[in-house]
Short mmCIF file of C-alpha atoms in Angstrom, two decimals:
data_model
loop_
_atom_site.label_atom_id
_atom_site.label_comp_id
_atom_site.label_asym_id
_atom_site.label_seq_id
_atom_site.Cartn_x
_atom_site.Cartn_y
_atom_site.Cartn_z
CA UNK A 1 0.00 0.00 0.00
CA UNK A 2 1.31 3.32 -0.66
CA UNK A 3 -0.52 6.61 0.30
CA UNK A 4 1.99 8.29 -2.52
CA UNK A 5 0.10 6.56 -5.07
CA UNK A 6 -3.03 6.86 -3.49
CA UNK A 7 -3.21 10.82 -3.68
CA UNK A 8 -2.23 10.16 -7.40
CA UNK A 9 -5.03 8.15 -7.66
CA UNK A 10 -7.53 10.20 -5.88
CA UNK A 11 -6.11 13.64 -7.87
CA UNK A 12 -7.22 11.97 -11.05
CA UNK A 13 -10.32 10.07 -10.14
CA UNK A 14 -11.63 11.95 -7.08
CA UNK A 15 -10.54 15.50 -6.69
CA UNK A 16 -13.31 16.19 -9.75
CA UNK A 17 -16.08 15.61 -7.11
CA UNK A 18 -14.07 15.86 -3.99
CA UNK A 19 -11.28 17.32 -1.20
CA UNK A 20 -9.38 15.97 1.66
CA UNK A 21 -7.99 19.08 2.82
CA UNK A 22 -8.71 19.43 6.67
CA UNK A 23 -11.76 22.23 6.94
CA UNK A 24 -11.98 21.84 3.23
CA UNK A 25 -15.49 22.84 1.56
CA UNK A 26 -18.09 20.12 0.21
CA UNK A 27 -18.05 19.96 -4.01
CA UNK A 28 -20.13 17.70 -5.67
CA UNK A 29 -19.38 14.98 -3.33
CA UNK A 30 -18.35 15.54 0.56
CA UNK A 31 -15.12 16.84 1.78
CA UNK A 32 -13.49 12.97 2.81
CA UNK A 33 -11.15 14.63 5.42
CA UNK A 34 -11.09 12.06 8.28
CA UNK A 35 -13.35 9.48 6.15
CA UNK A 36 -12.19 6.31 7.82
CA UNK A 37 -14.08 5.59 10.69
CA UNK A 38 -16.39 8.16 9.85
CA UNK A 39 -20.54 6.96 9.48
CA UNK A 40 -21.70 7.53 6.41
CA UNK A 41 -23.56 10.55 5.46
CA UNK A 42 -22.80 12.05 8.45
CA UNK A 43 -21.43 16.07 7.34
CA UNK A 44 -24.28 17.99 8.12
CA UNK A 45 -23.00 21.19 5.32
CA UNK A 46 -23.77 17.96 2.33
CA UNK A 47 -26.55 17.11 0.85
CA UNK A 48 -26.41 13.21 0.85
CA UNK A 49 -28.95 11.18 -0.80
CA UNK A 50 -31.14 9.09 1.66
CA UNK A 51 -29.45 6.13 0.10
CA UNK A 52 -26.38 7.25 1.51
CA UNK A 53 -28.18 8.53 4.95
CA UNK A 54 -29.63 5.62 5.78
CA UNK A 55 -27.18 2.75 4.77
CA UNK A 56 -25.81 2.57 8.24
CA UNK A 57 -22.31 2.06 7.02
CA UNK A 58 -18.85 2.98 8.75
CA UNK A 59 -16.48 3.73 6.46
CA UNK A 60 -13.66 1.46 7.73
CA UNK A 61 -10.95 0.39 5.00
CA UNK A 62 -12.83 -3.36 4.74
CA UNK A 63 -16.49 -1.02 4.20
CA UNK A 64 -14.20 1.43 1.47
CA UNK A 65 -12.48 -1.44 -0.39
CA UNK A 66 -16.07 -3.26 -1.18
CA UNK A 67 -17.71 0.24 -2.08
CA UNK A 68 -14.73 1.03 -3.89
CA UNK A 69 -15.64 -1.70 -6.42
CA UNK A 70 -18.97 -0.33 -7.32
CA UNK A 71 -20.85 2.05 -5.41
CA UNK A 72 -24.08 2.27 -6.92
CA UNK A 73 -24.48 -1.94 -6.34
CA UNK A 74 -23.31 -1.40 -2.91
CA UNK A 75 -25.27 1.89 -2.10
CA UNK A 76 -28.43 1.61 -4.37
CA UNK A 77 -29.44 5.42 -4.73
CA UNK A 78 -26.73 6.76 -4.23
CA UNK A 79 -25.62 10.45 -6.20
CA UNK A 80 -21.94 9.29 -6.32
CA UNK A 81 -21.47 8.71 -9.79
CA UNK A 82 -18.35 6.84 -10.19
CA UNK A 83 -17.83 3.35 -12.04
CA UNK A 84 -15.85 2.12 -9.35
CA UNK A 85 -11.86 1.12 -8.71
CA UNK A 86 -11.40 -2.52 -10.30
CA UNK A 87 -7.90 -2.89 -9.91
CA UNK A 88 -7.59 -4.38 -5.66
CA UNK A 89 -3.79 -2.69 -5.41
CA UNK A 90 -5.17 0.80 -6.64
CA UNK A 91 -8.21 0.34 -4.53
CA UNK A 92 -5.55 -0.29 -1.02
CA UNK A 93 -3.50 2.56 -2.42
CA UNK A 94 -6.26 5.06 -2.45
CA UNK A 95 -7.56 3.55 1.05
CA UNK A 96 -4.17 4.14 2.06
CA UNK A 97 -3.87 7.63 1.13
CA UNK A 98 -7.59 8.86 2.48
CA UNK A 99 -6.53 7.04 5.90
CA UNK A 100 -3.46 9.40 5.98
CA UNK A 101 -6.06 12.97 5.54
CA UNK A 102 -6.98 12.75 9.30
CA UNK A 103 -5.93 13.87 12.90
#
């Protein structure tokens, strides 16, 4: 796993829709400062669908590396629109990476 090729990864597949930087505004998609262990749709400044709201999920790296895949199969209704990470390596690097944008 390497969090260098993780914020490669997320600059050109993620930064489109969102930010990690600490305090960092909402875009399209939430700001994912401090994502892991975080619930899901829990910023109260984004607009989340109730997909997202109500899945109950925690985004641990296990929770991030299966939505990673696909979203939409693993979040019906969700707005994140995003075919999904195939590769497993690029998936870890990325995990590895957003794991690093926290306290």
């Amino acid at each position: 796993m390497s969090a260098d090729k993780g914020a490669k990864i997320f600059q050109a597949k993620c930064s489109q829709c969102h930010n990690t930087d600490k305090g960092g505004a909402n875009g399209t998609g939430p700001n994912l400062y401090g994502i892991v262990g975080r619930t899901s749709g829990s910023i109260g400044s984004f607009n989340y669908s109730d997909a997202n709201k109500n899945s109950g999920l925690t985004w641990d790296k296990k929770t991030l590396n299966k939505y990673l895949v696909n979203p939409k199969k693993m979040i019906p209704g969700t707005k994140m629109v995003f075919a999904g990470l195939k590769k497993k390596d690029d998936r870890k690097d990325l995990i590895a990476y957003l794991s690093s944008c926290s306290d």
